[in-house]
Amino acid sequence: MIDFELSPEIKNNRDMVHMVAEQYMRPLSHQFDENEHEKPWDFLNMMWEASRNSPVSIGGDGKKKKADQEPSAAPQRGLLAAVAIEELSWGDAGLYLSIPNPGLGGAAVAAAGTPEQRQRFLDRFKSGKPKWGAMAYTEPHCGSDTAAIQTTARRDGDSYVLNGTKIFVTSGLMAAEKSEGFVVVWATVDKSAGRAGIKAFVVENNTPGMTVVKCENKMGIRASDTAMIVFEDCRIPSDNILGSPVVQETTEGFKGAMATFDATRPAVAASAIGIGRAALDFTREALEKEGVKVRYGIARARLTAIERDFMEMEANLQAARLLTWRASWMMDQGMRNNLEASMAKAKAGLAVTQVTQKAVEILGPLGYSRQLLLEKWMRDAKINDIFEGTQQINLMVVARRILGYSSKELN
Ligand SMILES: Cc1cc2nc3c(=O)[nH]c(=O)nc-3n(C[C@H](O)[C@H](O)[C@H](O)COP(=O)(O)OP(=O)(O)OC[C@H]3O[C@@H](n4cnc5c(N)ncnc54)[C@H](O)[C@@H]3O)c2cc1C
């Protein structure tokens, strides 16, 4: 059965999160955009307390739905998160990304970890002080081409020893040094094995040999910290490897790590839609104040140019939202959503960059002024077209899945 109606639980959660976005996030937007490396501690502490009762964590808890479970009995954590993330990003995408949370690191543990590892690494997010998780795959010479990772993990007795440099790690500073969190690091255990040699490792906060060397100065999502982390003879327990330590001839192990993106791409898409909706709502209100009302239900030929633009923006966001909900719903059902996650991410990333630019264009100087938030949303939008796989990379994943090519055959 196809059902596009959200459950009462998800709707209630959406309304509550929207209230937080409007009352607590919007008033902080300017300040933490202007002062990139400051932290809104009151807000972060409040969100940490709230999230312990209803966590908006990407990738859920990693528990698979049982085969005999009724679809209606399946937990809707992915869909709930997608809807909540849209609201939080409507409030402020940078602040949303800075909320204490298992984050991308948690999604990797949920996707590739054993039950024991999920408990060991994720249970800490239910108590104590605020904590962050992060994931580090990008390096100075590779991001899209994850198979080219140079960071090494050498087995030494009961340990792995990590060496290499990771860049652009979201929440890297908070996860690595400022909380009792962790960083999931992708490294190769055998360069000659190519993709098959790449594994994910959990590095606990403040492990000797892991150093945050700088935080980036960015165009958008400036409330979120983005760190460069160097690993120098960083020794971690051997049971911190996610998935099997065996290097198989196939790339099955690598696919396990890549499965993280099936959970994180719908989350990025949801965030993009939230920013786009913020821009659209603002533009509609600004036009209405000037006496320009968007008319629906009349012949296309009679629409004004602005009305046509407006409806196209709305349609693009709506299409992106439906793809995002579908990818999230499939994840909740325990279905493989690799194609749908990339479709949602590619569509939403493009839609939000176009919608925010068009909104600035429609409002002219009002859109360009730093007094208001529209120009900020235009800057915040672009990241959704870059991280968790760029627009081009996600379109390539879609093409591979539809045409039945491997990554070797189409890259
Ligand atoms: C604010 C921010 C936060 C980030 N957070 C994280 C994080 O938490 N963890 C992490 O590991 N990384 C993170 N990243 C890194 C991000 O995921 C990478 O920048 C992204 O994957 C692109 O990789 P790259 O930088 O190597 O660019 P490149 O791969 O060099 O891409 C440059 C351009 O070439 C295009 N391109 C590359 N290969 C192909 C191809 N085969 N076909 C067609 N076009 C291609 C790309 O689409 C892009 O347009 C973050 C980046 C930013 C800016």
Coordinates of C-alpha atoms and ligand atoms in Angstrom, one line a residue:
M1 CA 0.0 0.0 0.0
I2 CA 1.3 3.5 -0.8
D3 CA 0.6 5.9 1.9
F4 CA 1.9 9.5 1.9
E5 CA 0.2 10.5 5.1
L6 CA 2.7 11.0 8.0
S7 CA 1.8 9.2 11.3
P8 CA 0.4 11.3 14.2
E9 CA 3.8 10.6 16.0
I10 CA 5.8 12.1 13.2
K11 CA 3.4 15.1 12.8
N12 CA 3.6 15.9 16.5
N13 CA 7.3 15.7 16.5
R14 CA 7.5 17.9 13.4
D15 CA 5.4 20.6 15.1
M16 CA 7.5 20.5 18.2
V17 CA 10.7 20.7 16.3
H18 CA 9.3 23.6 14.2
M19 CA 8.6 25.5 17.4
V20 CA 12.2 25.0 18.5
A21 CA 13.5 26.1 15.0
E22 CA 11.4 29.3 15.1
Q23 CA 11.8 30.3 18.7
Y24 CA 15.3 29.2 19.5
M25 CA 17.3 28.8 16.3
R26 CA 16.2 31.7 14.1
P27 CA 17.1 34.3 16.8
L28 CA 20.7 32.8 16.9
S29 CA 21.2 32.6 13.1
H30 CA 22.9 35.9 12.5
Q31 CA 25.2 35.8 15.5
F32 CA 26.6 32.3 14.8
D33 CA 26.9 33.0 11.1
E34 CA 29.0 36.1 11.8
N35 CA 31.1 34.5 14.5
E36 CA 32.0 31.2 12.9
H37 CA 34.0 29.5 15.6
E38 CA 31.8 30.4 18.6
K39 CA 29.3 27.9 20.1
P40 CA 25.7 28.6 21.2
W41 CA 26.1 26.6 24.4
D42 CA 22.7 27.3 25.9
F43 CA 21.1 26.0 22.7
L44 CA 23.4 23.0 22.4
N45 CA 22.8 22.0 26.0
M46 CA 19.0 22.4 25.6
M47 CA 19.1 20.2 22.5
W48 CA 21.3 17.6 24.2
E49 CA 18.8 17.3 27.0
A50 CA 15.8 17.1 24.6
S51 CA 17.5 14.6 22.3
R52 CA 17.9 12.0 25.0
N53 CA 14.2 11.5 25.0
S54 CA 13.7 11.7 21.2
P55 CA 16.9 11.4 19.3
V56 CA 17.1 12.7 15.7
S57 CA 20.0 10.5 14.8
I58 CA 20.9 9.7 11.3
G59 CA 20.8 6.0 10.4
G60 CA 18.7 5.0 13.4
D61 CA 20.1 2.4 15.8
G62 CA 21.3 0.0 13.1
K63 CA 18.8 -2.7 14.1
K64 CA 17.4 -4.4 11.1
K65 CA 13.7 -5.0 10.8
K66 CA 12.8 -8.7 11.3
A67 CA 11.6 -10.5 8.2
D68 CA 8.3 -11.5 9.9
Q69 CA 7.6 -8.0 11.2
E70 CA 4.5 -6.3 9.8
P71 CA 5.4 -3.2 7.7
S72 CA 3.2 -1.1 10.0
A73 CA 5.1 -2.3 13.0
A74 CA 8.5 -1.1 11.5
P75 CA 10.0 1.8 13.4
Q76 CA 9.9 5.0 11.4
R77 CA 13.1 6.4 12.7
G78 CA 14.5 7.4 9.3
L79 CA 11.3 9.1 8.2
L80 CA 10.9 10.8 11.6
A81 CA 14.5 12.1 11.3
A82 CA 14.0 13.3 7.7
V83 CA 10.9 15.3 8.7
A84 CA 12.6 16.7 11.9
I85 CA 15.8 17.6 10.0
E86 CA 13.8 19.6 7.4
E87 CA 12.3 21.6 10.3
L88 CA 15.7 22.1 12.1
S89 CA 17.3 23.3 8.8
W90 CA 14.4 25.6 8.2
G91 CA 15.5 27.1 11.5
D92 CA 19.2 27.1 10.7
A93 CA 21.2 24.4 8.9
G94 CA 24.5 25.4 10.5
L95 CA 23.0 25.2 14.0
Y96 CA 21.3 21.9 13.2
L97 CA 24.7 20.4 12.2
S98 CA 26.3 21.6 15.4
I99 CA 23.7 19.9 17.7
P100 CA 25.4 17.2 19.9
N101 CA 24.6 14.0 18.2
P102 CA 26.2 10.7 17.0
G103 CA 26.2 12.4 13.5
L104 CA 27.9 10.8 10.6
G105 CA 30.1 8.8 12.8
G106 CA 27.1 7.3 14.5
A107 CA 25.5 6.5 11.1
A108 CA 28.7 4.6 10.2
V109 CA 28.6 2.6 13.4
A110 CA 24.9 1.8 12.8
A111 CA 25.6 0.7 9.2
A112 CA 28.8 -1.3 9.6
G113 CA 29.2 -2.1 13.3
T114 CA 28.4 -5.2 15.3
P115 CA 25.7 -5.2 18.0
E116 CA 28.4 -5.0 20.6
Q117 CA 30.1 -2.0 18.9
R118 CA 26.7 -0.2 18.5
Q119 CA 26.2 -0.5 22.2
R120 CA 29.8 0.4 23.1
F121 CA 29.9 3.5 20.8
L122 CA 26.3 4.7 20.7
D123 CA 25.0 4.2 24.2
R124 CA 27.0 7.1 25.5
F125 CA 24.7 9.5 23.6
K126 CA 21.9 8.7 26.1
S127 CA 23.6 10.2 29.2
G128 CA 26.2 12.5 30.6
K129 CA 27.5 15.6 29.0
P130 CA 26.9 16.7 25.4
K131 CA 28.8 14.5 22.9
W132 CA 29.5 14.5 19.2
G133 CA 30.3 11.8 16.6
A134 CA 32.1 12.6 13.3
M135 CA 33.2 10.7 10.2
A136 CA 36.5 11.3 8.3
Y137 CA 36.9 9.9 4.8
T138 CA 38.0 13.0 2.8
E139 CA 41.7 13.7 2.4
P140 CA 43.7 16.5 0.8
H141 CA 43.8 14.6 -2.6
C142 CA 40.6 12.6 -2.4
G143 CA 37.0 13.0 -1.5
S144 CA 34.8 11.8 -4.4
D145 CA 37.2 9.0 -5.1
T146 CA 37.0 7.3 -1.7
A147 CA 38.9 4.3 -3.2
A148 CA 42.0 6.5 -3.4
I149 CA 42.3 6.9 0.4
Q150 CA 45.9 7.1 1.6
T151 CA 45.5 7.0 5.4
T152 CA 46.9 3.7 6.6
A153 CA 45.9 1.4 9.4
R154 CA 48.7 -1.0 10.3
R155 CA 47.9 -4.0 12.5
D156 CA 50.3 -4.2 15.4
G157 CA 49.4 -6.9 18.0
D158 CA 46.1 -6.0 19.6
S159 CA 46.1 -2.6 18.0
Y160 CA 45.8 -0.7 14.7
V161 CA 48.1 2.2 14.1
L162 CA 46.7 5.0 12.0
N163 CA 48.7 7.5 9.9
G164 CA 47.3 10.1 7.6
T165 CA 45.5 13.4 7.2
K166 CA 41.7 14.0 7.0
I167 CA 40.1 17.3 6.0
F168 CA 36.7 18.9 6.2
V169 CA 35.4 16.7 9.0
T170 CA 32.0 18.0 10.2
S171 CA 31.9 18.3 14.0
G172 CA 35.5 17.1 14.0
L173 CA 36.7 19.4 16.7
M174 CA 33.8 18.6 19.1
A175 CA 34.1 14.8 18.4
A176 CA 37.8 14.5 18.6
E177 CA 38.8 16.9 21.4
K178 CA 35.9 18.7 23.1
S179 CA 33.6 15.9 24.2
E180 CA 33.6 12.2 25.0
G181 CA 32.7 11.4 21.4
F182 CA 34.5 9.7 18.6
V183 CA 35.7 10.0 15.0
V184 CA 35.1 7.2 12.5
V185 CA 38.2 7.2 10.2
W186 CA 38.4 5.4 6.8
A187 CA 41.9 4.0 6.2
T188 CA 43.5 1.3 4.1
V189 CA 44.9 -1.9 5.7
D190 CA 46.4 -2.9 2.3
K191 CA 47.0 -0.4 -0.4
S192 CA 47.6 -3.1 -3.0
A193 CA 44.0 -4.4 -2.4
G194 CA 42.4 -1.1 -3.6
R195 CA 38.8 -0.6 -2.5
A196 CA 38.8 -4.0 -0.7
G197 CA 41.5 -2.8 1.7
I198 CA 39.5 0.2 2.9
K199 CA 38.0 -0.2 6.4
A200 CA 36.4 2.1 8.9
F201 CA 37.9 2.6 12.4
V202 CA 36.5 4.2 15.5
V203 CA 39.0 6.6 17.2
E204 CA 37.9 7.6 20.6
N205 CA 38.2 11.3 21.7
N206 CA 41.6 12.5 22.8
T207 CA 43.4 9.4 21.6
P208 CA 47.1 10.2 21.5
G209 CA 48.3 10.7 17.9
M210 CA 44.9 12.3 16.8
T211 CA 45.2 16.1 16.5
V212 CA 42.9 18.7 15.2
V213 CA 45.2 21.1 13.4
K214 CA 42.7 23.7 12.1
C215 CA 39.0 24.6 11.7
E216 CA 37.9 25.8 8.2
N217 CA 36.6 29.3 7.4
K218 CA 33.6 28.6 5.3
M219 CA 31.1 30.2 2.9
G220 CA 28.0 28.7 4.6
I221 CA 26.8 26.6 7.5
R222 CA 29.2 28.6 9.6
A223 CA 27.8 27.6 12.9
S224 CA 29.1 24.1 12.2
D225 CA 32.7 23.3 12.9
T226 CA 34.7 21.6 10.0
A227 CA 38.1 20.3 11.1
M228 CA 41.3 19.1 9.6
I229 CA 42.6 16.1 11.7
V230 CA 46.1 14.6 11.5
F231 CA 46.8 11.0 12.6
E232 CA 50.4 10.3 13.6
D233 CA 51.0 6.8 15.0
C234 CA 47.5 6.9 16.5
R235 CA 47.1 3.6 18.2
I236 CA 43.6 2.2 18.7
P237 CA 42.3 -1.2 20.0
S238 CA 41.9 -3.8 17.2
D239 CA 38.2 -4.3 18.0
N240 CA 37.5 -0.7 17.0
I241 CA 37.4 -1.8 13.3
L242 CA 33.9 -1.7 11.9
G243 CA 33.0 -4.9 10.1
S244 CA 35.4 -7.7 9.2
P245 CA 39.2 -7.1 9.4
V246 CA 39.7 -9.7 6.6
V247 CA 40.6 -8.2 3.2
Q248 CA 38.4 -10.2 0.8
E249 CA 39.1 -10.4 -2.9
T250 CA 35.7 -8.8 -3.5
T251 CA 34.8 -5.3 -2.4
E252 CA 32.1 -6.5 0.0
G253 CA 33.8 -4.9 3.0
F254 CA 34.1 -1.5 1.3
K255 CA 30.4 -1.7 0.4
G256 CA 29.7 -2.0 4.1
A257 CA 31.4 1.3 4.8
M258 CA 29.7 2.9 1.8
A259 CA 26.3 1.8 3.1
T260 CA 26.7 4.7 5.6
F261 CA 25.8 7.0 2.8
D262 CA 22.5 5.3 2.2
A263 CA 21.5 6.6 5.6
T264 CA 23.2 10.0 5.5
R265 CA 22.2 11.1 2.0
P266 CA 18.5 11.3 2.8
A267 CA 19.4 13.3 5.9
V268 CA 21.4 15.8 3.7
A269 CA 18.5 16.0 1.3
A270 CA 16.1 16.7 4.1
S271 CA 18.3 19.5 5.3
A272 CA 18.5 21.0 1.8
I273 CA 14.7 21.0 1.6
G274 CA 14.5 22.8 5.0
I275 CA 16.8 25.6 3.7
G276 CA 14.8 25.9 0.4
R277 CA 11.5 26.1 2.3
A278 CA 12.9 28.8 4.5
A279 CA 13.8 30.9 1.4
L280 CA 10.5 30.2 -0.2
D281 CA 8.4 31.1 2.9
F282 CA 10.4 34.3 3.4
T283 CA 10.0 35.3 -0.3
R284 CA 6.3 34.6 -0.2
E285 CA 5.9 36.8 2.9
A286 CA 8.0 39.6 1.5
L287 CA 5.9 39.6 -1.7
E288 CA 2.7 39.6 0.2
K289 CA 3.8 42.6 2.2
E290 CA 4.2 44.4 -1.1
G291 CA 0.7 43.3 -2.2
V292 CA 1.9 40.5 -4.6
K293 CA 0.0 37.3 -3.9
V294 CA 0.8 34.0 -5.7
R295 CA -2.4 32.8 -7.3
Y296 CA -3.1 29.1 -7.7
G297 CA -5.6 27.3 -9.8
I298 CA -5.6 29.6 -12.9
A299 CA -4.4 28.8 -16.4
R300 CA -0.6 28.8 -16.8
A301 CA -0.8 31.4 -19.6
R302 CA -2.4 33.9 -17.1
L303 CA 0.3 33.5 -14.4
T304 CA 2.8 36.3 -13.9
A305 CA 6.5 35.5 -14.4
I306 CA 7.0 35.5 -10.6
E307 CA 4.1 33.2 -10.0
R308 CA 5.6 30.8 -12.6
D309 CA 9.0 30.9 -10.9
F310 CA 7.4 30.4 -7.5
M311 CA 5.4 27.4 -8.6
E312 CA 8.5 25.8 -10.2
M313 CA 10.4 26.3 -6.9
E314 CA 7.6 24.7 -4.9
A315 CA 7.3 21.8 -7.3
N316 CA 11.1 21.2 -7.2
L317 CA 11.1 21.2 -3.4
Q318 CA 8.1 18.9 -3.2
A319 CA 9.6 16.5 -5.7
A320 CA 12.8 16.4 -3.6
R321 CA 10.8 15.8 -0.4
L322 CA 9.0 12.9 -1.9
L323 CA 12.2 11.3 -3.0
T324 CA 13.7 11.9 0.4
W325 CA 10.8 10.4 2.3
R326 CA 10.8 7.4 0.0
A327 CA 14.6 6.8 0.6
S328 CA 14.0 7.2 4.3
W329 CA 11.0 4.9 4.4
M330 CA 12.9 2.2 2.5
M331 CA 15.6 2.4 5.1
D332 CA 13.0 2.0 7.8
Q333 CA 11.7 -1.1 6.1
G334 CA 15.2 -2.6 5.9
M335 CA 15.2 -2.3 2.1
R336 CA 18.3 -1.4 0.1
N337 CA 17.9 2.3 -0.8
N338 CA 21.2 3.1 -2.5
L339 CA 19.6 4.3 -5.7
E340 CA 16.8 6.3 -4.0
A341 CA 19.2 7.9 -1.4
S342 CA 21.4 9.2 -4.2
M343 CA 18.4 10.3 -6.3
A344 CA 17.1 12.3 -3.3
K345 CA 20.4 13.8 -2.5
A346 CA 21.1 14.9 -6.1
K347 CA 17.6 16.3 -6.6
A348 CA 17.5 18.2 -3.3
G349 CA 21.0 19.5 -3.6
L350 CA 20.3 21.0 -7.0
A351 CA 16.8 22.2 -6.0
V352 CA 18.0 24.1 -2.9
T353 CA 20.8 25.9 -4.8
Q354 CA 18.3 27.0 -7.5
V355 CA 15.5 27.9 -5.1
T356 CA 17.7 30.1 -2.9
Q357 CA 19.3 31.8 -5.9
K358 CA 16.0 32.5 -7.5
A359 CA 14.6 33.8 -4.2
V360 CA 17.5 36.3 -3.9
E361 CA 16.9 37.3 -7.6
I362 CA 13.2 37.9 -7.0
L363 CA 13.7 40.1 -3.9
G364 CA 16.8 41.9 -5.4
P365 CA 18.6 44.1 -2.8
L366 CA 16.3 42.7 0.0
G367 CA 17.6 39.3 -0.9
Y368 CA 21.2 40.5 -1.1
S369 CA 21.3 42.4 2.2
R370 CA 23.1 40.9 5.2
Q371 CA 20.5 42.5 7.4
L372 CA 18.2 39.6 6.5
L373 CA 18.7 35.8 6.3
L374 CA 18.0 35.1 2.6
E375 CA 21.6 35.7 1.4
K376 CA 22.8 33.4 4.2
W377 CA 20.4 30.6 3.1
M378 CA 21.8 31.0 -0.4
R379 CA 25.3 30.5 1.1
D380 CA 24.1 27.6 3.3
A381 CA 22.5 25.9 0.4
K382 CA 25.5 25.0 -1.6
I383 CA 27.1 22.5 0.8
N384 CA 24.2 20.2 0.1
D385 CA 25.4 19.8 -3.4
I386 CA 28.9 19.0 -2.1
F387 CA 29.2 16.8 1.0
E388 CA 28.0 13.2 1.2
G389 CA 28.9 12.9 -2.5
T390 CA 28.7 15.8 -4.9
Q391 CA 25.8 16.3 -7.3
Q392 CA 27.9 14.7 -10.1
I393 CA 28.9 11.7 -8.0
N394 CA 25.3 11.0 -6.9
L395 CA 24.1 11.2 -10.5
M396 CA 26.8 8.7 -11.4
V397 CA 25.5 6.3 -8.6
V398 CA 22.0 6.7 -10.0
A399 CA 23.2 5.9 -13.5
R400 CA 25.2 2.9 -12.3
R401 CA 22.2 1.5 -10.5
I402 CA 19.8 2.0 -13.4
L403 CA 22.2 0.8 -16.1
G404 CA 23.6 -2.1 -14.0
Y405 CA 27.2 -0.9 -14.2
S406 CA 29.8 -1.4 -11.5
S407 CA 31.9 1.5 -10.2
K408 CA 34.8 0.1 -12.2
E409 CA 32.8 0.2 -15.4
L410 CA 31.3 3.7 -14.9
N411 CA 33.4 6.3 -13.0
Ligands
LIG1 C1 31.6 22.1 4.9 C2 32.0 20.7 4.5 C3 31.8 19.6 5.4 C4 32.3 18.4 5.0 N1 32.1 17.3 5.9 C5 32.7 16.1 5.7 C6 32.8 15.1 6.7 O1 32.2 15.2 7.8 N2 33.5 14.0 6.5 C7 34.3 13.9 5.3 O2 34.9 12.9 5.2 N3 34.2 14.8 4.3 C8 33.5 15.9 4.5 N4 33.5 16.9 3.5 C9 34.2 16.7 2.3 C10 33.2 16.4 1.1 O3 32.5 15.2 1.3 C11 34.1 16.4 -0.2 O4 34.6 17.7 -0.4 C12 33.3 16.0 -1.4 O5 33.0 14.6 -1.3 C13 34.0 16.2 -2.7 O6 35.3 15.6 -2.7 P1 36.6 16.5 -3.0 O7 36.7 17.6 -2.1 O8 37.8 15.5 -3.1 O9 36.3 17.1 -4.5 P2 36.6 16.4 -5.9 O10 36.3 14.9 -5.8 O11 38.0 16.8 -6.3 O12 35.5 17.1 -6.7 C14 35.7 18.4 -7.4 C15 34.7 18.4 -8.5 O13 34.9 17.4 -9.5 C16 33.7 16.6 -9.6 N5 34.1 15.2 -9.9 C17 34.9 14.4 -9.2 N6 35.0 13.2 -9.7 C18 34.1 13.2 -10.7 C19 33.7 12.2 -11.7 N7 34.2 10.9 -11.6 N8 32.8 12.5 -12.6 C20 32.3 13.8 -12.7 N9 32.6 14.8 -11.8 C21 33.5 14.5 -10.8 C22 33.0 16.8 -8.3 O14 31.6 16.5 -8.5 C23 33.3 18.3 -8.0 O15 32.4 19.1 -8.7 C24 32.9 18.1 3.8 C25 33.1 19.2 2.9 C26 32.7 20.5 3.3 C27 32.9 21.6 2.3

